[in-house]
PDB file of C-alpha atoms in Angstrom:
ATOM      1  CA  UNK G 829       5.053  28.471  22.625  1.00  0.00           C
ATOM      2  CA  UNK G 830       3.039  30.408  20.063  1.00  0.00           C
ATOM      3  CA  UNK G 831       4.308  28.139  17.257  1.00  0.00           C
ATOM      4  CA  UNK G 832       3.265  25.033  19.183  1.00  0.00           C
ATOM      5  CA  UNK G 833      -0.192  26.481  19.786  1.00  0.00           C
ATOM      6  CA  UNK G 834      -0.415  27.474  16.131  1.00  0.00           C
ATOM      7  CA  UNK G 835       0.163  23.875  15.047  1.00  0.00           C
ATOM      8  CA  UNK G 836      -2.018  22.066  17.600  1.00  0.00           C
ATOM      9  CA  UNK G 837      -5.405  22.899  16.058  1.00  0.00           C
ATOM     10  CA  UNK G 838      -4.445  22.249  12.380  1.00  0.00           C
ATOM     11  CA  UNK G 839      -2.671  19.044  13.440  1.00  0.00           C
ATOM     12  CA  UNK G 840      -5.768  17.867  15.312  1.00  0.00           C
ATOM     13  CA  UNK G 841      -8.162  18.741  12.480  1.00  0.00           C
ATOM     14  CA  UNK G 842      -6.025  17.197   9.744  1.00  0.00           C
ATOM     15  CA  UNK G 843      -5.312  13.965  11.609  1.00  0.00           C
ATOM     16  CA  UNK G 844      -8.945  13.580  12.654  1.00  0.00           C
ATOM     17  CA  UNK G 845     -10.107  14.008   9.069  1.00  0.00           C
ATOM     18  CA  UNK G 846      -7.402  11.758   7.617  1.00  0.00           C
ATOM     19  CA  UNK G 847      -7.907   9.079  10.267  1.00  0.00           C
ATOM     20  CA  UNK G 848     -11.646   8.795   9.601  1.00  0.00           C
ATOM     21  CA  UNK G 849     -11.518   9.357   5.842  1.00  0.00           C
ATOM     22  CA  UNK G 850     -12.628   6.724   3.363  1.00  0.00           C
ATOM     23  CA  UNK G 851      -9.616   6.423   1.074  1.00  0.00           C
ATOM     24  CA  UNK G 852     -10.221   4.438  -2.104  1.00  0.00           C
ATOM     25  CA  UNK G 853      -7.050   2.680  -3.279  1.00  0.00           C
ATOM     26  CA  UNK G 854      -7.712   2.263  -6.992  1.00  0.00           C
ATOM     27  CA  UNK G 855      -4.532   0.400  -7.809  1.00  0.00           C
ATOM     28  CA  UNK G 856      -0.971  -0.072  -6.682  1.00  0.00           C
ATOM     29  CA  UNK G 857       1.722  -1.244  -9.078  1.00  0.00           C
ATOM     30  CA  UNK G 858       5.071  -2.426  -7.765  1.00  0.00           C
ATOM     31  CA  UNK G 859       8.012  -4.384  -9.090  1.00  0.00           C
ATOM     32  CA  UNK G 860      10.041  -6.708  -6.894  1.00  0.00           C
ATOM     33  CA  UNK G 861      13.430  -7.351  -8.469  1.00  0.00           C
ATOM     34  CA  UNK G 862      16.804  -8.832  -7.564  1.00  0.00           C
ATOM     35  CA  UNK G 863      17.421  -6.088  -4.972  1.00  0.00           C
ATOM     36  CA  UNK G 864      14.135  -6.565  -3.110  1.00  0.00           C
ATOM     37  CA  UNK G 865      16.047  -7.076   0.148  1.00  0.00           C
ATOM     38  CA  UNK G 866      17.019  -3.389   0.060  1.00  0.00           C
ATOM     39  CA  UNK G 867      14.472  -1.572  -2.143  1.00  0.00           C
ATOM     40  CA  UNK G 868      11.284  -1.965  -4.182  1.00  0.00           C
ATOM     41  CA  UNK G 869      11.142   0.158  -7.339  1.00  0.00           C
ATOM     42  CA  UNK G 870       9.077   1.459  -8.941  1.00  0.00           C
ATOM     43  CA  UNK G 871       5.856   1.840  -6.976  1.00  0.00           C
ATOM     44  CA  UNK G 872       2.869   3.571  -8.576  1.00  0.00           C
ATOM     45  CA  UNK G 873      -0.164   4.295  -6.400  1.00  0.00           C
ATOM     46  CA  UNK G 874      -3.535   5.797  -7.336  1.00  0.00           C
ATOM     47  CA  UNK G 875      -6.142   6.720  -4.755  1.00  0.00           C
ATOM     48  CA  UNK G 876      -9.045   9.111  -4.237  1.00  0.00           C
ATOM     49  CA  UNK G 877     -10.467  11.099  -1.319  1.00  0.00           C
ATOM     50  CA  UNK G 878     -13.901  12.731  -1.280  1.00  0.00           C
ATOM     51  CA  UNK G 879     -14.087  16.532  -1.086  1.00  0.00           C
ATOM     52  CA  UNK G 880     -16.324  16.116   1.979  1.00  0.00           C
ATOM     53  CA  UNK G 881     -13.215  14.978   3.855  1.00  0.00           C
ATOM     54  CA  UNK G 882     -11.289  18.065   2.718  1.00  0.00           C
ATOM     55  CA  UNK G 883     -14.060  20.544   3.538  1.00  0.00           C
ATOM     56  CA  UNK G 884     -13.584  23.000   6.419  1.00  0.00           C
ATOM     57  CA  UNK G 885     -16.340  25.306   7.771  1.00  0.00           C
ATOM     58  CA  UNK G 886     -16.362  28.913   6.523  1.00  0.00           C
ATOM     59  CA  UNK G 887     -13.163  28.541   4.524  1.00  0.00           C
ATOM     60  CA  UNK G 888     -12.003  27.424   1.106  1.00  0.00           C
ATOM     61  CA  UNK G 889      -8.367  26.639   0.527  1.00  0.00           C
ATOM     62  CA  UNK G 890      -5.725  25.166  -1.731  1.00  0.00           C
ATOM     63  CA  UNK G 891      -2.713  23.233  -0.466  1.00  0.00           C
ATOM     64  CA  UNK G 892       0.491  21.894  -1.975  1.00  0.00           C
ATOM     65  CA  UNK G 893       2.824  19.178  -0.689  1.00  0.00           C
ATOM     66  CA  UNK G 894       6.205  19.079  -2.452  1.00  0.00           C
ATOM     67  CA  UNK G 895       7.441  15.502  -2.080  1.00  0.00           C
ATOM     68  CA  UNK G 896       7.199  13.381   1.044  1.00  0.00           C
ATOM     69  CA  UNK G 897       8.330  10.210   2.791  1.00  0.00           C
ATOM     70  CA  UNK G 898       6.096   7.749   4.649  1.00  0.00           C
ATOM     71  CA  UNK G 899       6.880   4.786   6.883  1.00  0.00           C
ATOM     72  CA  UNK G 900       4.895   1.681   5.896  1.00  0.00           C
ATOM     73  CA  UNK G 901       3.779  -0.846   8.531  1.00  0.00           C
ATOM     74  CA  UNK G 902       1.837  -4.088   8.796  1.00  0.00           C
ATOM     75  CA  UNK G 903       0.649  -5.917  11.899  1.00  0.00           C
ATOM     76  CA  UNK G 904       3.237  -8.370  13.224  1.00  0.00           C
ATOM     77  CA  UNK G 905       1.313 -11.575  14.006  1.00  0.00           C
ATOM     78  CA  UNK G 906       4.350 -13.147  15.634  1.00  0.00           C
ATOM     79  CA  UNK G 907       4.492 -10.423  18.295  1.00  0.00           C
ATOM     80  CA  UNK G 908       0.964 -11.251  19.497  1.00  0.00           C
ATOM     81  CA  UNK G 909      -0.720 -14.059  17.521  1.00  0.00           C
ATOM     82  CA  UNK G 910      -4.446 -13.569  17.015  1.00  0.00           C
ATOM     83  CA  UNK G 911      -4.434 -10.217  18.812  1.00  0.00           C
ATOM     84  CA  UNK G 912      -5.903  -7.180  17.027  1.00  0.00           C
ATOM     85  CA  UNK G 913      -3.481  -5.052  19.054  1.00  0.00           C
ATOM     86  CA  UNK G 914      -0.424  -6.755  17.582  1.00  0.00           C
ATOM     87  CA  UNK G 915       2.626  -4.522  17.235  1.00  0.00           C
ATOM     88  CA  UNK G 916       3.311  -2.649  14.008  1.00  0.00           C
ATOM     89  CA  UNK G 917       6.119  -4.105  11.905  1.00  0.00           C
ATOM     90  CA  UNK G 918       8.063  -1.620   9.781  1.00  0.00           C
ATOM     91  CA  UNK G 919       8.206  -2.834   6.170  1.00  0.00           C
ATOM     92  CA  UNK G 920      10.087   0.154   4.783  1.00  0.00           C
ATOM     93  CA  UNK G 921      10.053   3.851   3.951  1.00  0.00           C
ATOM     94  CA  UNK G 922       8.305   5.071   0.816  1.00  0.00           C
ATOM     95  CA  UNK G 923       9.788   8.145  -0.908  1.00  0.00           C
ATOM     96  CA  UNK G 924       8.128  10.258  -3.572  1.00  0.00           C
ATOM     97  CA  UNK G 925       9.206  13.488  -5.229  1.00  0.00           C
ATOM     98  CA  UNK G 926       5.744  14.067  -6.706  1.00  0.00           C
ATOM     99  CA  UNK G 927       3.826  17.232  -5.870  1.00  0.00           C
ATOM    100  CA  UNK G 928       0.329  16.818  -4.400  1.00  0.00           C
ATOM    101  CA  UNK G 929      -2.237  19.540  -5.061  1.00  0.00           C
ATOM    102  CA  UNK G 930      -5.364  19.812  -2.895  1.00  0.00           C
ATOM    103  CA  UNK G 931      -8.420  21.987  -3.488  1.00  0.00           C
ATOM    104  CA  UNK G 932     -11.050  21.909  -0.754  1.00  0.00           C
ATOM    105  CA  UNK G 933     -13.978  22.075  -3.215  1.00  0.00           C
ATOM    106  CA  UNK G 934     -12.813  19.177  -5.417  1.00  0.00           C
ATOM    107  CA  UNK G 935     -12.457  15.416  -4.925  1.00  0.00           C
ATOM    108  CA  UNK G 936      -8.822  14.465  -4.565  1.00  0.00           C
ATOM    109  CA  UNK G 937      -7.620  12.024  -7.248  1.00  0.00           C
ATOM    110  CA  UNK G 938      -3.959  11.261  -6.722  1.00  0.00           C
ATOM    111  CA  UNK G 939      -1.341   9.472  -8.818  1.00  0.00           C
ATOM    112  CA  UNK G 940       1.903   8.952  -6.903  1.00  0.00           C
ATOM    113  CA  UNK G 941       5.118   7.305  -8.030  1.00  0.00           C
ATOM    114  CA  UNK G 942       8.207   6.540  -5.991  1.00  0.00           C
ATOM    115  CA  UNK G 943      10.220   3.786  -4.366  1.00  0.00           C
ATOM    116  CA  UNK G 944      10.522   2.116  -0.991  1.00  0.00           C
ATOM    117  CA  UNK G 945      13.645   1.421   1.039  1.00  0.00           C
ATOM    118  CA  UNK G 946      13.032  -1.947   2.682  1.00  0.00           C
ATOM    119  CA  UNK G 947      13.707  -2.254   6.421  1.00  0.00           C
ATOM    120  CA  UNK G 948      14.463  -5.982   6.151  1.00  0.00           C
ATOM    121  CA  UNK G 949      13.801  -8.835   3.747  1.00  0.00           C
ATOM    122  CA  UNK G 950      11.957 -10.676   6.555  1.00  0.00           C
ATOM    123  CA  UNK G 951       9.428  -7.832   6.738  1.00  0.00           C
ATOM    124  CA  UNK G 952       8.723  -8.092   2.999  1.00  0.00           C
ATOM    125  CA  UNK G 953       8.313 -11.875   3.294  1.00  0.00           C
ATOM    126  CA  UNK G 954       5.819 -11.436   6.155  1.00  0.00           C
ATOM    127  CA  UNK G 955       3.839  -8.864   4.176  1.00  0.00           C
ATOM    128  CA  UNK G 956       3.611 -11.112   1.095  1.00  0.00           C
ATOM    129  CA  UNK G 957       2.714 -14.080   3.330  1.00  0.00           C
ATOM    130  CA  UNK G 958      -0.142 -12.124   4.901  1.00  0.00           C
ATOM    131  CA  UNK G 959      -1.479 -11.051   1.508  1.00  0.00           C
ATOM    132  CA  UNK G 960      -1.574 -14.672   0.351  1.00  0.00           C
ATOM    133  CA  UNK G 961      -3.053 -16.272   3.484  1.00  0.00           C
ATOM    134  CA  UNK G 962      -5.464 -13.630   4.825  1.00  0.00           C
ATOM    135  CA  UNK G 963      -8.816 -12.326   3.563  1.00  0.00           C
ATOM    136  CA  UNK G 964      -7.574  -8.791   4.237  1.00  0.00           C
ATOM    137  CA  UNK G 965      -4.435  -7.018   5.430  1.00  0.00           C
ATOM    138  CA  UNK G 966      -4.109  -3.760   7.356  1.00  0.00           C
ATOM    139  CA  UNK G 967      -1.351  -1.494   6.060  1.00  0.00           C
ATOM    140  CA  UNK G 968      -0.469   1.680   7.980  1.00  0.00           C
ATOM    141  CA  UNK G 969       1.263   4.814   6.735  1.00  0.00           C
ATOM    142  CA  UNK G 970       2.955   7.382   8.951  1.00  0.00           C
ATOM    143  CA  UNK G 971       4.377  10.595   7.558  1.00  0.00           C
ATOM    144  CA  UNK G 972       5.389  14.110   8.558  1.00  0.00           C
ATOM    145  CA  UNK G 973       4.754  16.672   5.838  1.00  0.00           C
ATOM    146  CA  UNK G 974       5.035  20.408   5.169  1.00  0.00           C
ATOM    147  CA  UNK G 975       1.830  21.864   3.741  1.00  0.00           C
ATOM    148  CA  UNK G 976       1.930  25.120   1.779  1.00  0.00           C
ATOM    149  CA  UNK G 977      -1.647  26.371   1.811  1.00  0.00           C
ATOM    150  CA  UNK G 978      -3.673  29.422   0.847  1.00  0.00           C
ATOM    151  CA  UNK G 979      -7.026  30.297   2.420  1.00  0.00           C
ATOM    152  CA  UNK G 980      -9.638  31.947   0.168  1.00  0.00           C
ATOM    153  CA  UNK G 981      -7.083  31.784  -2.642  1.00  0.00           C
ATOM    154  CA  UNK G 982      -4.747  34.497  -1.300  1.00  0.00           C
ATOM    155  CA  UNK G 983      -3.965  34.223   2.465  1.00  0.00           C
ATOM    156  CA  UNK G 984      -0.745  32.167   2.990  1.00  0.00           C
ATOM    157  CA  UNK G 985      -1.185  29.394   5.601  1.00  0.00           C
ATOM    158  CA  UNK G 986       2.012  27.321   5.765  1.00  0.00           C
ATOM    159  CA  UNK G 987       1.930  24.330   8.114  1.00  0.00           C
ATOM    160  CA  UNK G 988       5.239  22.624   8.842  1.00  0.00           C
ATOM    161  CA  UNK G 989       5.872  19.204  10.336  1.00  0.00           C
ATOM    162  CA  UNK G 990       2.250  18.007  10.281  1.00  0.00           C
ATOM    163  CA  UNK G 991       2.090  14.351  11.359  1.00  0.00           C
ATOM    164  CA  UNK G 992      -0.291  12.132   9.380  1.00  0.00           C
ATOM    165  CA  UNK G 993      -1.185   8.535  10.259  1.00  0.00           C
ATOM    166  CA  UNK G 994      -3.557   6.415   8.187  1.00  0.00           C
ATOM    167  CA  UNK G 995      -4.424   2.713   8.406  1.00  0.00           C
ATOM    168  CA  UNK G 996      -6.003   1.025   5.378  1.00  0.00           C
ATOM    169  CA  UNK G 997      -7.593  -2.419   5.225  1.00  0.00           C
ATOM    170  CA  UNK G 998      -6.920  -3.994   1.827  1.00  0.00           C
ATOM    171  CA  UNK G 999      -8.508  -7.162   0.409  1.00  0.00           C
ATOM    172  CA  UNK G1000      -6.101 -10.090   0.112  1.00  0.00           C
ATOM    173  CA  UNK G1001      -6.009 -13.563  -1.481  1.00  0.00           C
ATOM    174  CA  UNK G1002      -7.409 -15.582   1.455  1.00  0.00           C
ATOM    175  CA  UNK G1003      -5.435 -18.662   0.395  1.00  0.00           C
ATOM    176  CA  UNK G1004      -7.204 -18.575  -3.019  1.00  0.00           C
ATOM    177  CA  UNK G1005     -10.455 -19.835  -1.442  1.00  0.00           C
ATOM    178  CA  UNK G1006     -12.732 -17.839  -3.754  1.00  0.00           C
ATOM    179  CA  UNK G1007     -11.048 -18.934  -7.002  1.00  0.00           C
ATOM    180  CA  UNK G1008      -8.258 -21.473  -7.162  1.00  0.00           C
ATOM    181  CA  UNK G1009      -5.310 -20.920  -9.536  1.00  0.00           C
ATOM    182  CA  UNK G1010      -5.812 -22.742 -12.826  1.00  0.00           C
ATOM    183  CA  UNK G1011      -3.292 -24.005 -15.363  1.00  0.00           C
ATOM    184  CA  UNK G1012      -4.148 -22.598 -18.774  1.00  0.00           C
ATOM    185  CA  UNK G1013      -1.626 -24.122 -21.120  1.00  0.00           C
ATOM    186  CA  UNK G1014       1.503 -26.232 -20.980  1.00  0.00           C
ATOM    187  CA  UNK G1015       3.806 -24.489 -23.446  1.00  0.00           C
ATOM    188  CA  UNK G1016       7.005 -26.488 -23.182  1.00  0.00           C
ATOM    189  CA  UNK G1017       8.473 -29.369 -21.201  1.00  0.00           C
ATOM    190  CA  UNK G1018      12.055 -30.564 -21.222  1.00  0.00           C
ATOM    191  CA  UNK G1019      13.738 -32.894 -18.831  1.00  0.00           C
ATOM    192  CA  UNK G1020      16.410 -35.338 -17.911  1.00  0.00           C
ATOM    193  CA  UNK G1021      16.733 -37.823 -15.038  1.00  0.00           C
ATOM    194  CA  UNK G1022      15.954 -35.997 -11.807  1.00  0.00           C
ATOM    195  CA  UNK G1023      14.968 -32.691 -13.456  1.00  0.00           C
ATOM    196  CA  UNK G1024      11.959 -31.395 -15.391  1.00  0.00           C
ATOM    197  CA  UNK G1025      11.755 -27.877 -16.851  1.00  0.00           C
ATOM    198  CA  UNK G1026       8.251 -26.652 -17.663  1.00  0.00           C
ATOM    199  CA  UNK G1027       7.005 -23.450 -19.304  1.00  0.00           C
ATOM    200  CA  UNK G1028       3.309 -22.878 -18.683  1.00  0.00           C
ATOM    201  CA  UNK G1029       0.649 -20.185 -18.451  1.00  0.00           C
ATOM    202  CA  UNK G1030      -1.810 -19.972 -15.557  1.00  0.00           C
ATOM    203  CA  UNK G1031      -4.801 -17.924 -14.431  1.00  0.00           C
ATOM    204  CA  UNK G1032      -4.784 -16.322 -11.003  1.00  0.00           C
ATOM    205  CA  UNK G1033      -7.661 -14.163  -9.792  1.00  0.00           C
ATOM    206  CA  UNK G1034      -6.399 -11.060  -8.017  1.00  0.00           C
ATOM    207  CA  UNK G1035      -8.958  -9.604  -5.544  1.00  0.00           C
ATOM    208  CA  UNK G1036      -6.530  -6.899  -4.393  1.00  0.00           C
ATOM    209  CA  UNK G1037      -5.778  -3.450  -5.863  1.00  0.00           C
ATOM    210  CA  UNK G1038      -2.097  -4.459  -5.974  1.00  0.00           C
ATOM    211  CA  UNK G1039      -0.337  -5.492  -9.195  1.00  0.00           C
ATOM    212  CA  UNK G1040       2.912  -7.248  -8.317  1.00  0.00           C
ATOM    213  CA  UNK G1041       5.613  -7.908 -10.906  1.00  0.00           C
ATOM    214  CA  UNK G1042       8.272 -10.409  -9.812  1.00  0.00           C
ATOM    215  CA  UNK G1043      11.584  -9.664 -11.491  1.00  0.00           C
ATOM    216  CA  UNK G1044      13.427 -12.337  -9.578  1.00  0.00           C
ATOM    217  CA  UNK G1045      13.495 -16.128  -9.342  1.00  0.00           C
ATOM    218  CA  UNK G1046      11.086 -17.851  -6.977  1.00  0.00           C
ATOM    219  CA  UNK G1047      10.341 -21.449  -5.986  1.00  0.00           C
ATOM    220  CA  UNK G1048       6.946 -23.122  -6.317  1.00  0.00           C
ATOM    221  CA  UNK G1049       6.144 -26.569  -4.957  1.00  0.00           C
ATOM    222  CA  UNK G1050       4.026 -28.587  -7.425  1.00  0.00           C
ATOM    223  CA  UNK G1051       1.686 -31.430  -6.453  1.00  0.00           C
ATOM    224  CA  UNK G1052      -0.649 -33.691  -8.394  1.00  0.00           C
ATOM    225  CA  UNK G1053      -3.461 -35.885  -7.124  1.00  0.00           C
ATOM    226  CA  UNK G1054      -3.789 -39.563  -8.093  1.00  0.00           C
ATOM    227  CA  UNK G1055      -6.168 -42.071  -6.573  1.00  0.00           C
ATOM    228  CA  UNK G1056      -6.844 -39.788  -3.606  1.00  0.00           C
ATOM    229  CA  UNK G1057      -3.146 -39.253  -2.851  1.00  0.00           C
ATOM    230  CA  UNK G1058      -1.147 -36.043  -3.442  1.00  0.00           C
ATOM    231  CA  UNK G1059       2.291 -36.551  -4.934  1.00  0.00           C
ATOM    232  CA  UNK G1060       4.998 -33.910  -4.916  1.00  0.00           C
ATOM    233  CA  UNK G1061       6.988 -33.185  -8.041  1.00  0.00           C
TER     234      UNK G1061
END
């Protein structure tokens, strides 16, 4: 009973601070390869948190988190179309062995690397679809971590099994309404009856903090307009 009481207040304070904190996602780099149905590797994430979020009254502290896992969710539109209370859809579980260091008097600038085990390929498809079609996408993270802390630089304050939940709204492509993709240069074209192979470069404005590298084949439908009619290639 004493352990439960010991954890209630820190759990409440930490989750309240994390839930209301302004987290700045500077960039997220991920590679989707041939095994994207099972895992996405590597993922590199940089973000920052103001020291005002970390501050606690009458106490200074340092804290260390040695590796962690976090479940990653998006809103499932199909469960409740157009409803802000749509159910969370599990995309996968992110794992990192990096060590996070926190000092209550400093801004937190974090660089995390790791990989994500994908829950299902359908979930990844839905996430990519939302990023392309929507002006913004809400991504949620849920994790349970062990925090090894020291108050005033010397008093050990370990906290085990602290649950953290954070939802972040990220800008998305909004169907390329702001800036349409543009063909830069046609580098090569080879064909035979019924087939045309083209190598080209294109410009695509990315309003998101996410850099996505596709290491796998993908299909793209190509159209051209002539006399007010769109023709499919």
